[in-house]
Tab-separated table of C-alpha atoms in Angstrom:
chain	number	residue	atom	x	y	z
A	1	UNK	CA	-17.772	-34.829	-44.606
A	2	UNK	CA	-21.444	-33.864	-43.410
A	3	UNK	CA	-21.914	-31.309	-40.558
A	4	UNK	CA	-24.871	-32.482	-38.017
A	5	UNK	CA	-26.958	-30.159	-36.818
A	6	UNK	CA	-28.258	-31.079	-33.057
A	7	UNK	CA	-31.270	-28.502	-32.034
A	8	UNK	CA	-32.413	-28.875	-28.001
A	9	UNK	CA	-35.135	-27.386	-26.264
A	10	UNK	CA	-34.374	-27.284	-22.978
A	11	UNK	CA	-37.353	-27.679	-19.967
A	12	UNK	CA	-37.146	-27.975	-16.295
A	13	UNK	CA	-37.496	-31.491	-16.268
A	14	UNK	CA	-36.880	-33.205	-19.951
A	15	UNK	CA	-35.434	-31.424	-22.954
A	16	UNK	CA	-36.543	-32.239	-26.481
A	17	UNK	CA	-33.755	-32.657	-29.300
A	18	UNK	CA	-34.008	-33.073	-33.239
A	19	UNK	CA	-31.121	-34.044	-34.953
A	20	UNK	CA	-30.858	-33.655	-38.987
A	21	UNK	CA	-27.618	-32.932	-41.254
A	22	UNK	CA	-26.668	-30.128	-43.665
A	23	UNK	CA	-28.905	-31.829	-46.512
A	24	UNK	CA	-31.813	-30.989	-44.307
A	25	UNK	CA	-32.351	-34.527	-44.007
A	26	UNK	CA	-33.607	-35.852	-40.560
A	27	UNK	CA	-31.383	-38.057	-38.771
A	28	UNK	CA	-33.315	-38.705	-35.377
A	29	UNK	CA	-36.928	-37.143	-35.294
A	30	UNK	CA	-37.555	-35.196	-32.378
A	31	UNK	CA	-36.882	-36.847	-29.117
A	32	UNK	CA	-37.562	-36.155	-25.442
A	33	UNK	CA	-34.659	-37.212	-22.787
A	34	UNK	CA	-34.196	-36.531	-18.835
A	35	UNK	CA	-32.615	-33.840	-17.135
A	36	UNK	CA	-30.445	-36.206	-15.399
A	37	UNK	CA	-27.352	-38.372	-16.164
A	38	UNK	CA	-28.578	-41.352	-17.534
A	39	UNK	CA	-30.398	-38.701	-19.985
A	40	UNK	CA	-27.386	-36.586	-20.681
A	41	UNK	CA	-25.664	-40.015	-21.535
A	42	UNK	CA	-28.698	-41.366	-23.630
A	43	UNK	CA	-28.466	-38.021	-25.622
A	44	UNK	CA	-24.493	-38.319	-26.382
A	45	UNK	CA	-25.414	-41.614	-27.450
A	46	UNK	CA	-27.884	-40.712	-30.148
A	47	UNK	CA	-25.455	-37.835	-31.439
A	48	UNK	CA	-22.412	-40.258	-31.738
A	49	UNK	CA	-24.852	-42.640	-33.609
A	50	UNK	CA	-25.314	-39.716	-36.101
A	51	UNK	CA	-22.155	-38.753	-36.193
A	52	UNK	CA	-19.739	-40.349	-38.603
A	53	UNK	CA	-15.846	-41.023	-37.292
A	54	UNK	CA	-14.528	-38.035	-38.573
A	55	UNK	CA	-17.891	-35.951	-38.756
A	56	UNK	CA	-18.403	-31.911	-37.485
A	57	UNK	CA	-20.995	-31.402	-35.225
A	58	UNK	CA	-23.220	-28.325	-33.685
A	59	UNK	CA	-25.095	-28.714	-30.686
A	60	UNK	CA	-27.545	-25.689	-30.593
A	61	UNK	CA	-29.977	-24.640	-27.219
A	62	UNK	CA	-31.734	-21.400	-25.778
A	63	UNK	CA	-30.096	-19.801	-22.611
A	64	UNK	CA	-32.916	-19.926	-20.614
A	65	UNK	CA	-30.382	-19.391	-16.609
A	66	UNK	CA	-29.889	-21.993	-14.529
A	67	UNK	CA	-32.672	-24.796	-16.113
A	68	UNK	CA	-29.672	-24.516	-19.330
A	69	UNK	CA	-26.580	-24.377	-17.408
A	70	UNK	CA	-25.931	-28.415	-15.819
A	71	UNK	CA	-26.730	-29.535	-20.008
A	72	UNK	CA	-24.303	-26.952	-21.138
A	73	UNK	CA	-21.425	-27.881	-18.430
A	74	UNK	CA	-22.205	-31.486	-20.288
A	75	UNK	CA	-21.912	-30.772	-23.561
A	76	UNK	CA	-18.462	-29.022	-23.289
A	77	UNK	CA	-17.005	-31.655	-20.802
A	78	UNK	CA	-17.678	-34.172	-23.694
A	79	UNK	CA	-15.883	-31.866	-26.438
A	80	UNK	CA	-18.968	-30.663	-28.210
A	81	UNK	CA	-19.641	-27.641	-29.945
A	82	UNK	CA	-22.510	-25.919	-28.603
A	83	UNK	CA	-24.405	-22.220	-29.579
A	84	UNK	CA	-26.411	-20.695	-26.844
A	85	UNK	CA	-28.988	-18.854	-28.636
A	86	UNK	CA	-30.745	-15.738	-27.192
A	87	UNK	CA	-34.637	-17.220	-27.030
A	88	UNK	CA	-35.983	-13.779	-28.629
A	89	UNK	CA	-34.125	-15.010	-31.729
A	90	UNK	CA	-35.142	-17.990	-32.277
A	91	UNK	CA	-39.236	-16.704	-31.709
A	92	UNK	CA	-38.585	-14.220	-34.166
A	93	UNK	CA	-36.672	-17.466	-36.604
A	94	UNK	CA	-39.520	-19.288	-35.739
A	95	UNK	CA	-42.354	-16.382	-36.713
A	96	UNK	CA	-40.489	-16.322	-39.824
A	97	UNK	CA	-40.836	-19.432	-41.096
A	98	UNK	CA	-44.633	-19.606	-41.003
A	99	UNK	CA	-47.686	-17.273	-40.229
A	100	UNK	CA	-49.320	-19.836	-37.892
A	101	UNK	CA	-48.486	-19.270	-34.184
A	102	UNK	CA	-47.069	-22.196	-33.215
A	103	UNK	CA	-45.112	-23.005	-30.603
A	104	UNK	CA	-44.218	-26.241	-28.816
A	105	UNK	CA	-41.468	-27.743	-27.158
A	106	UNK	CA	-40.781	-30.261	-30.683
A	107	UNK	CA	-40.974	-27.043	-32.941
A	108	UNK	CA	-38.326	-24.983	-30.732
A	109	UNK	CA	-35.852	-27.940	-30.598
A	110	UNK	CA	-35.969	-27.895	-34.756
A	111	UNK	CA	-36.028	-24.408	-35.175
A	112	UNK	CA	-32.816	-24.496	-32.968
A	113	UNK	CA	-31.482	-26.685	-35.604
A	114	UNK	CA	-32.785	-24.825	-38.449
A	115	UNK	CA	-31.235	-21.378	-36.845
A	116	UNK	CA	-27.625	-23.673	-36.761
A	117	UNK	CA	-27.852	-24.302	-40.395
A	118	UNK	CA	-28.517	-20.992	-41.631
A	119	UNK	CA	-27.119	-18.635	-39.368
A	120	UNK	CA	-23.269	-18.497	-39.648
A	121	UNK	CA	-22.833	-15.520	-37.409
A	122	UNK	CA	-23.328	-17.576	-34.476
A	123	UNK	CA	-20.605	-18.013	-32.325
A	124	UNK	CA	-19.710	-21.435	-30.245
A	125	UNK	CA	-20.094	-21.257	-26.668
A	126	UNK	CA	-16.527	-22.405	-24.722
A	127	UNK	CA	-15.164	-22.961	-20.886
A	128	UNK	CA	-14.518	-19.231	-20.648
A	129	UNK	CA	-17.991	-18.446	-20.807
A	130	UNK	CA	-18.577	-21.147	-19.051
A	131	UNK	CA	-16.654	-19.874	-16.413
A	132	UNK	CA	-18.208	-16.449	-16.811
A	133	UNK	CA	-21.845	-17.763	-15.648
A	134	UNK	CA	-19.729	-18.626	-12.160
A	135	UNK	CA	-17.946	-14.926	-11.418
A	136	UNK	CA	-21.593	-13.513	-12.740
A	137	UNK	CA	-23.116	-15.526	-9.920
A	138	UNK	CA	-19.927	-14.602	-6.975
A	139	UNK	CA	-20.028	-11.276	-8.187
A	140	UNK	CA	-23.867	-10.652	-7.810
A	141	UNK	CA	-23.758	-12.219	-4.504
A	142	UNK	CA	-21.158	-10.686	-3.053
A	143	UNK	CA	-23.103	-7.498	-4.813
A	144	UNK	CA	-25.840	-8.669	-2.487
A	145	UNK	CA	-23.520	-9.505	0.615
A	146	UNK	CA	-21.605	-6.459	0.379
A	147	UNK	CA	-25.122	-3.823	0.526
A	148	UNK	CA	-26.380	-6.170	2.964
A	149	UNK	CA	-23.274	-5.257	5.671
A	150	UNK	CA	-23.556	-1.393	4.418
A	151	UNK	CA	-27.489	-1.724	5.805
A	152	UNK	CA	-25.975	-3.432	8.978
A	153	UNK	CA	-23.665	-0.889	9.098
A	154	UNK	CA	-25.896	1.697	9.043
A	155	UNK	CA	-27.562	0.373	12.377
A	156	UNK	CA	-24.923	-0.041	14.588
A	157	UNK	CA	-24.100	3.799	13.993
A	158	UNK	CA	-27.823	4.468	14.522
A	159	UNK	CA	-27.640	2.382	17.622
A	160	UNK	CA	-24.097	4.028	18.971
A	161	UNK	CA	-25.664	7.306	18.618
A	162	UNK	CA	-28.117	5.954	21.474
A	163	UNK	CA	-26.222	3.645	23.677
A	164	UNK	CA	-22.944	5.345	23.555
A	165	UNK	CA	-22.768	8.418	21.449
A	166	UNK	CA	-19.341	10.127	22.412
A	167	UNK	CA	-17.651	6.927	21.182
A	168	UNK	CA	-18.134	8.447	17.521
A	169	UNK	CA	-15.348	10.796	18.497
A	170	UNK	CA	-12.892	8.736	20.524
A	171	UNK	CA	-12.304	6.491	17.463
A	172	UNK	CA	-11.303	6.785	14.074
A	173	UNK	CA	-14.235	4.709	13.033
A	174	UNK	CA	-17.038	3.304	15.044
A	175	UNK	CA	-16.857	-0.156	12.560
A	176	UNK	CA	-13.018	-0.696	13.236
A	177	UNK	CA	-12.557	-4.228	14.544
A	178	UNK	CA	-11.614	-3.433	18.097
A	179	UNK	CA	-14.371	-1.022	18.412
A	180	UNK	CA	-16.831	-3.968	17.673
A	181	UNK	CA	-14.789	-6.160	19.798
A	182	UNK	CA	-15.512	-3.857	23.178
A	183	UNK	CA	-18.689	-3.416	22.284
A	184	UNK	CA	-19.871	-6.848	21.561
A	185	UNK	CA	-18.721	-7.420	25.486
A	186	UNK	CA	-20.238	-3.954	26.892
A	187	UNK	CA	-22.539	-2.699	24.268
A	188	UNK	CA	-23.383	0.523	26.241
A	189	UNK	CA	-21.872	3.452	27.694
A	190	UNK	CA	-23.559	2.467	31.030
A	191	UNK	CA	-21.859	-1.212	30.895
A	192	UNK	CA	-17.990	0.362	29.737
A	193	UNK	CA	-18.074	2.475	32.991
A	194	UNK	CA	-19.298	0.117	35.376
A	195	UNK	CA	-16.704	-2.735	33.759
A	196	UNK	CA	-13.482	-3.750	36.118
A	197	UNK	CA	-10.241	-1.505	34.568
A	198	UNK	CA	-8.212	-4.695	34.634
A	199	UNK	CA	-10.799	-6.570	32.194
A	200	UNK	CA	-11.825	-3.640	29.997
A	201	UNK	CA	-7.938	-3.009	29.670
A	202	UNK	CA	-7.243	-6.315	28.891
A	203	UNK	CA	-10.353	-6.911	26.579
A	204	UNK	CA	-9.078	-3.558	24.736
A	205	UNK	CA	-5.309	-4.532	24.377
A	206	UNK	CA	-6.535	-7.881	22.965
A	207	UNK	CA	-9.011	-6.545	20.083
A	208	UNK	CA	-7.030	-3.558	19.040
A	209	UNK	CA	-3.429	-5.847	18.767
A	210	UNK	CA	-1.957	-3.950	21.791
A	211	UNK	CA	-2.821	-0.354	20.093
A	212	UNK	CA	-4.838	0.557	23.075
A	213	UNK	CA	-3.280	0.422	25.973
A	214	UNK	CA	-4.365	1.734	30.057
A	215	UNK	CA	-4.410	5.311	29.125
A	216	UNK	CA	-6.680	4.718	26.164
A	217	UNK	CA	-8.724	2.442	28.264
A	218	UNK	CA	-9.182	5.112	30.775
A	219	UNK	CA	-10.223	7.469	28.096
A	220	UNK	CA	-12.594	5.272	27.079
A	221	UNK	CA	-14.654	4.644	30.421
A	222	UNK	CA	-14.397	8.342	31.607
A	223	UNK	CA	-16.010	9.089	28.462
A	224	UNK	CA	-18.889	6.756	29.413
A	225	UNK	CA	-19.177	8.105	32.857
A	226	UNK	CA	-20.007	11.476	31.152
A	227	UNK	CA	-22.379	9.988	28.315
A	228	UNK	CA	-25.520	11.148	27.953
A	229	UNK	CA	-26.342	8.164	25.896
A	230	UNK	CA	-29.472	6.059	27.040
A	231	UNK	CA	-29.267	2.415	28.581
A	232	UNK	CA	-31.467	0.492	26.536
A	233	UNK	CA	-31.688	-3.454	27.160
A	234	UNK	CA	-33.487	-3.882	24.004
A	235	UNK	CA	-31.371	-1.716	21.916
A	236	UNK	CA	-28.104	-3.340	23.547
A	237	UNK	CA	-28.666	-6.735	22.558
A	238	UNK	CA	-29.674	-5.544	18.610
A	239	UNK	CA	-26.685	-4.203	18.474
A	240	UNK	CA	-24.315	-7.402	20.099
A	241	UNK	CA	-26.748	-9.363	17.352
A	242	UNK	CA	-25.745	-6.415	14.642
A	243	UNK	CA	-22.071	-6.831	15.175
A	244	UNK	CA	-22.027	-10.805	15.179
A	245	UNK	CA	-24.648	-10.464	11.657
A	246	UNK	CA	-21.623	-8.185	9.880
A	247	UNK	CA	-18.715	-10.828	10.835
A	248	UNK	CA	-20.604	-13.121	9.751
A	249	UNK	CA	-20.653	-11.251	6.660
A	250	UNK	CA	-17.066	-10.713	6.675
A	251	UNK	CA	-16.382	-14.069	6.477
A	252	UNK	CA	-18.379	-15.000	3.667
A	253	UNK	CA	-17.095	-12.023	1.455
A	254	UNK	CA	-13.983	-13.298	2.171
A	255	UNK	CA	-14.973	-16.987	1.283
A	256	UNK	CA	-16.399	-15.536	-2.160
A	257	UNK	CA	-13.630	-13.096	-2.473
A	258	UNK	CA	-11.145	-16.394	-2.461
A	259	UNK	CA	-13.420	-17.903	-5.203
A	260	UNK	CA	-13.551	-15.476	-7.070
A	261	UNK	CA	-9.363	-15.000	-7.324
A	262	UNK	CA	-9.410	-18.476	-8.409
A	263	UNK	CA	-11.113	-18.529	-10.938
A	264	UNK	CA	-10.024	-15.126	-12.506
A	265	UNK	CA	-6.262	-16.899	-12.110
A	266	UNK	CA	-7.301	-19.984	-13.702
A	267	UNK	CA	-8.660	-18.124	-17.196
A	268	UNK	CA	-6.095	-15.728	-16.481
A	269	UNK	CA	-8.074	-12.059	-18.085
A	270	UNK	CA	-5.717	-9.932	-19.362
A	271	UNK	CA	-8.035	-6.730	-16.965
A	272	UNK	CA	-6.063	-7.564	-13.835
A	273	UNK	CA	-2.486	-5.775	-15.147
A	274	UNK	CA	-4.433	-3.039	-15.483
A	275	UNK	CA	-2.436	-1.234	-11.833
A	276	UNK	CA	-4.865	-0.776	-9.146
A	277	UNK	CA	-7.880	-3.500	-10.288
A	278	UNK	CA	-9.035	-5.632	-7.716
A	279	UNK	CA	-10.539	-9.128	-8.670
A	280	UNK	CA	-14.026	-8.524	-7.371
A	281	UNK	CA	-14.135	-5.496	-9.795
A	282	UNK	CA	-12.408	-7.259	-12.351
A	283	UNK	CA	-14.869	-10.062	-11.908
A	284	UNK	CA	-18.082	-8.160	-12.031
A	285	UNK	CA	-17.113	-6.430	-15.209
A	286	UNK	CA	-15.723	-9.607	-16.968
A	287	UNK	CA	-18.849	-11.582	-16.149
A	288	UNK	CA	-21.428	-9.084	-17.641
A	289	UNK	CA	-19.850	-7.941	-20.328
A	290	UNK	CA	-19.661	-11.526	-21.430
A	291	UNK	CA	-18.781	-11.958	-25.075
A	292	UNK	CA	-16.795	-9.492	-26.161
A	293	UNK	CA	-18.161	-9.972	-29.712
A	294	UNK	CA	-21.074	-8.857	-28.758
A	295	UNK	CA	-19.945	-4.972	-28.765
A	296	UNK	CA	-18.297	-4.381	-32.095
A	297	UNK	CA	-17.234	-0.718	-30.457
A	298	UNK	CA	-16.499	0.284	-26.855
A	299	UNK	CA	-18.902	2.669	-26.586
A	300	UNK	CA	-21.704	0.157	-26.854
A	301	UNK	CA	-20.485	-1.429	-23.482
A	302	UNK	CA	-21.211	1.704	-22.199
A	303	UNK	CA	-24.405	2.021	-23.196
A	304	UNK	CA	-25.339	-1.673	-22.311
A	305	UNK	CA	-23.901	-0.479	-18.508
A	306	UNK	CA	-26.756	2.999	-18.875
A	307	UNK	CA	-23.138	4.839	-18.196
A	308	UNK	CA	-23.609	6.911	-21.546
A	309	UNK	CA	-25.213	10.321	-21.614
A	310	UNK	CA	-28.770	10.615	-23.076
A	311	UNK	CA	-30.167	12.883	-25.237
A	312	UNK	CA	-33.347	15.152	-25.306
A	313	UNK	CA	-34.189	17.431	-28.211
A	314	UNK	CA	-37.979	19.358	-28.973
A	315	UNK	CA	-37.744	21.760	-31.429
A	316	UNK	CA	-35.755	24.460	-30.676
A	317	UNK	CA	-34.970	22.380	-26.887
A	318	UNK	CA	-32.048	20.795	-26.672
A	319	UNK	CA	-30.430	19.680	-23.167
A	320	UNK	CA	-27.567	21.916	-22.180
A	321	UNK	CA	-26.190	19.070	-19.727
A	322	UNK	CA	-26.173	15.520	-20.467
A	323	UNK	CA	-27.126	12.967	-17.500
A	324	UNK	CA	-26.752	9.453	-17.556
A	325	UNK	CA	-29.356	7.050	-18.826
A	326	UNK	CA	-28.913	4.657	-15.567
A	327	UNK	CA	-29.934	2.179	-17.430
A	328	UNK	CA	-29.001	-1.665	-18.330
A	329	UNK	CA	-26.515	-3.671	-16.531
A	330	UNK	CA	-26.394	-1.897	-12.716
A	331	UNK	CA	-23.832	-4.075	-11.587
A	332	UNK	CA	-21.937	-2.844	-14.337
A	333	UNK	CA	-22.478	0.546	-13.578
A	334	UNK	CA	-21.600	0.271	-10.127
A	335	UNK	CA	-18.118	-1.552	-10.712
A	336	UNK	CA	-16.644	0.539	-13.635
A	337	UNK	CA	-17.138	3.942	-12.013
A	338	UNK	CA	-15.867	2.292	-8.877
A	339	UNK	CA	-13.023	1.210	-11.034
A	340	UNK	CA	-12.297	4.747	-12.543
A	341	UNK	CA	-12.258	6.147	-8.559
A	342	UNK	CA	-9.749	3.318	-7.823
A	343	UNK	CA	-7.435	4.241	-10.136
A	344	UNK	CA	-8.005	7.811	-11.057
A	345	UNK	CA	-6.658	9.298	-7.743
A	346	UNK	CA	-6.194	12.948	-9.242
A	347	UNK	CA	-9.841	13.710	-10.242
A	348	UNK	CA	-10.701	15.872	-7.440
A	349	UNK	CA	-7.647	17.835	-7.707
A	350	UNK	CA	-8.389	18.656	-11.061
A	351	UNK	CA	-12.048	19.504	-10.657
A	352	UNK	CA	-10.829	22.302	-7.674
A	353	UNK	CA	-9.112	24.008	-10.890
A	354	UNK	CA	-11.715	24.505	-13.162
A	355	UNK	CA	-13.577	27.857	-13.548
A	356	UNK	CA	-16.818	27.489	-11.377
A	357	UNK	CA	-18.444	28.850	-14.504
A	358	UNK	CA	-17.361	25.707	-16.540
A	359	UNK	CA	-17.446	23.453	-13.798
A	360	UNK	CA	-20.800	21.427	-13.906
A	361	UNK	CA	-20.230	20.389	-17.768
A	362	UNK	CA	-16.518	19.539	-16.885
A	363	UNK	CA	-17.470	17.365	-13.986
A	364	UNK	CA	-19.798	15.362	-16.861
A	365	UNK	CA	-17.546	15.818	-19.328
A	366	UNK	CA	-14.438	15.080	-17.536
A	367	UNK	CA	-16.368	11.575	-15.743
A	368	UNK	CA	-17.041	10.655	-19.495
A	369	UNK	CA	-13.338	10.710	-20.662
A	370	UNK	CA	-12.140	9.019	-18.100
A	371	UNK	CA	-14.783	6.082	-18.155
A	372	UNK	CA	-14.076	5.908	-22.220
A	373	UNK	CA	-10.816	5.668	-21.928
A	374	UNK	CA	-10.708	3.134	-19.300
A	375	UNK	CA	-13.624	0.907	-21.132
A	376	UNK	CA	-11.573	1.388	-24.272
A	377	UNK	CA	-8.363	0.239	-22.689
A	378	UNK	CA	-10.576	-3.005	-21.268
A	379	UNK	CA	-11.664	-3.872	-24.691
A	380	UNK	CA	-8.173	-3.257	-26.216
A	381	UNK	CA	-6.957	-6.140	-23.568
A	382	UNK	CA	-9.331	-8.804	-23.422
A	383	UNK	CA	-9.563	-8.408	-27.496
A	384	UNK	CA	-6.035	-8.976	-28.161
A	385	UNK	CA	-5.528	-11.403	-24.849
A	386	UNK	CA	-2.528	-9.254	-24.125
A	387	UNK	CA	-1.516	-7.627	-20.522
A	388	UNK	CA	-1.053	-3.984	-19.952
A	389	UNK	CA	1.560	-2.280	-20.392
A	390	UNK	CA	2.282	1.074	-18.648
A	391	UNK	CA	4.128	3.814	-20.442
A	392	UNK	CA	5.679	5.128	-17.625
């Protein structure tokens, strides 16, 4: 039984393929097909022509983002084995194998196939990866989404402080839902206190879910006949157009939030026993760690997230506190320190009893642990497929 060996290069518009077996010998010479159905088809037709009955098969391509990723969601849908192969590998394969610099679309598709014969390490690419490539996308735009509401955020305080600036200290937050409800009807101090009791009461009662009631209402509009805050048209309407911008946002985290649950309960990731784990984190840190194989130690994932300390030594200089690279994955690093806050809830208490002295290397040292030991527990999981366990 002879393995086939299916090398593509994949373009914007056509791919090239070259298809030979483990003899070396060629079985289709290089070929160019369309990116579109009828050429997906046309190229599962040439590899079943190759392919005997009971015959093994490798389908080999770069991952070169999105121009890779409708091929790929092919390939798998018709049972195929197929490598995605890091591009810088296959240059350096292909600088390898001769001292000319040559590089065209025909060469890459059979140095692709060469790389499938001789490399064994390689590892097939399946529908959890797959899968992956969709909660990488949700996760980096709700990423997006998410610092796009804390800028919009950020201006309706800025814009409060001017209309209406008292109303920072009559509620518990300024970006509570009935707070933006009042103020998307009277944006200003100036239009709360010259607003009809009976509506503002009513309008109040409605957004809060009856938690404000007349007294609260009154509150409310004496504390705008006493504002100092300006009445600025301009600045009123930026911030009714603020508030409708963030719900808008609201509702789209929410759609992505929804899409993101199902697909994390489909593949089922052993990270979400882990107490406390929502599934946006879970989903961020799933979808760029990627292969697991890829980090034969923990420690490695930290220092493809930047999380791991750096080192300088001169001479006789050697750092006394270690900082953070901050480099690599930064959606990474945002979601597993994120993580460690969610679920370490007694940090700060044990900072407060550490000997000032001691205190800025235990802060670093103390972060560290923790964010080991949680990575660590991560790999454990999704390496054995197995859910966690508490001891308590």
């Amino acid at each position: 039984m002879k393995m086939i060996y299916v090398g593509i290069d994949v373009a914007k518009d056509k791919h090239d393929c070259f298809i030979c077996n483990g003899a070396g010998e060629i079985l289709t010479n290089v070929f160019t097909f369309e990116n579109s159905k009828s050429g997906f088809e046309h190229l599962l037709k040439v590899i079943n022509t190759c392919t005997a009955i009971d015959g093994k098969k490798k389908v080999g391509l770069e991952a070169i983002g999105h121009y890779s990723y409708n091929l790929i969601g092919f390939l798998l849908d018709n049972g195929l084995p197929t490598y995605v192969i890091n591009p810088l590998h296959t240059n350096l394969y292909r600088k390898s194998l001769s001292l000319r610099k040559t590089k065209t679309d025909k060469v890459d598709a059979r140095t692709i196939a060469s790389m499938l014969m001789s490399d064994v390490s390689l590892k097939p690419y399946n529908q959890t990866l797959y899968h992956n490539e969709d909660l990488k996308s949700l996760s980096r735009y709700r990423f997006d989404k998410v610092k796009e509401r804390s800028k919009l955020k950020t201006s309706v305080s800025r814009l409060i402080n001017i209309l209406f600036p008292e109303l920072d200290k009559l509620a518990c937050s300024v970006h509570m839902v009935s707070i933006y409800g009042l103020l998307s009807e009277f944006p200003s101090a100036k239009d709360i206190s010259s607003s009809h009791l009976t509506r503002l009461t009513n309008l109040l009662y409605s957004v809060s879910k009856g938690r404000y009631n007349r007294d609260t209402t009154i509150m409310f509009r004496d504390a705008s006949r006493d504002s100092i805050g300006c009445y600025m048209s301009a600045k009123a309407l930026e911030l009714k157009h603020t508030i409708n911008l963030i719900r808008e946002l609201n509702t789209e985290i929410k759609e992505i939030d929804n899409e993101i649950k199902r697909i994390m309960d489909k593949i089922a990731f052993p990270i979400l026993s882990i107490p406390g784990i929502s599934y946006s984190l879970g989903a961020m840190i799933i979808s760029k760690i990627g292969d697991l194989s890829n980090f034969s130690t923990p420690d490695k994932i930290l220092a493809f997230a930047g999380l791991s300390p750096s080192t300088y030594q001169s001479g006789k200089l050697d750092n006394a506190y270690a900082h953070m690279e901050k480099r690599g994955s930064k959606y990474l690093r945002y979601a597993l320190p994120m993580l460690l806050n969610s679920l370490a809830i007694g940090i700060l208490f044990l900072l407060t009893i550490l000997p000032k002295s001691f205190l800025k290397v235990s802060i670093t040292m103390l972060f560290l642990m923790l964010l080991k030991k949680l990575v660590r527990l991560i790999f454990a999981l999704e390496k054995s497929g197995q859910s966690y366990i508490s001891k308590s």
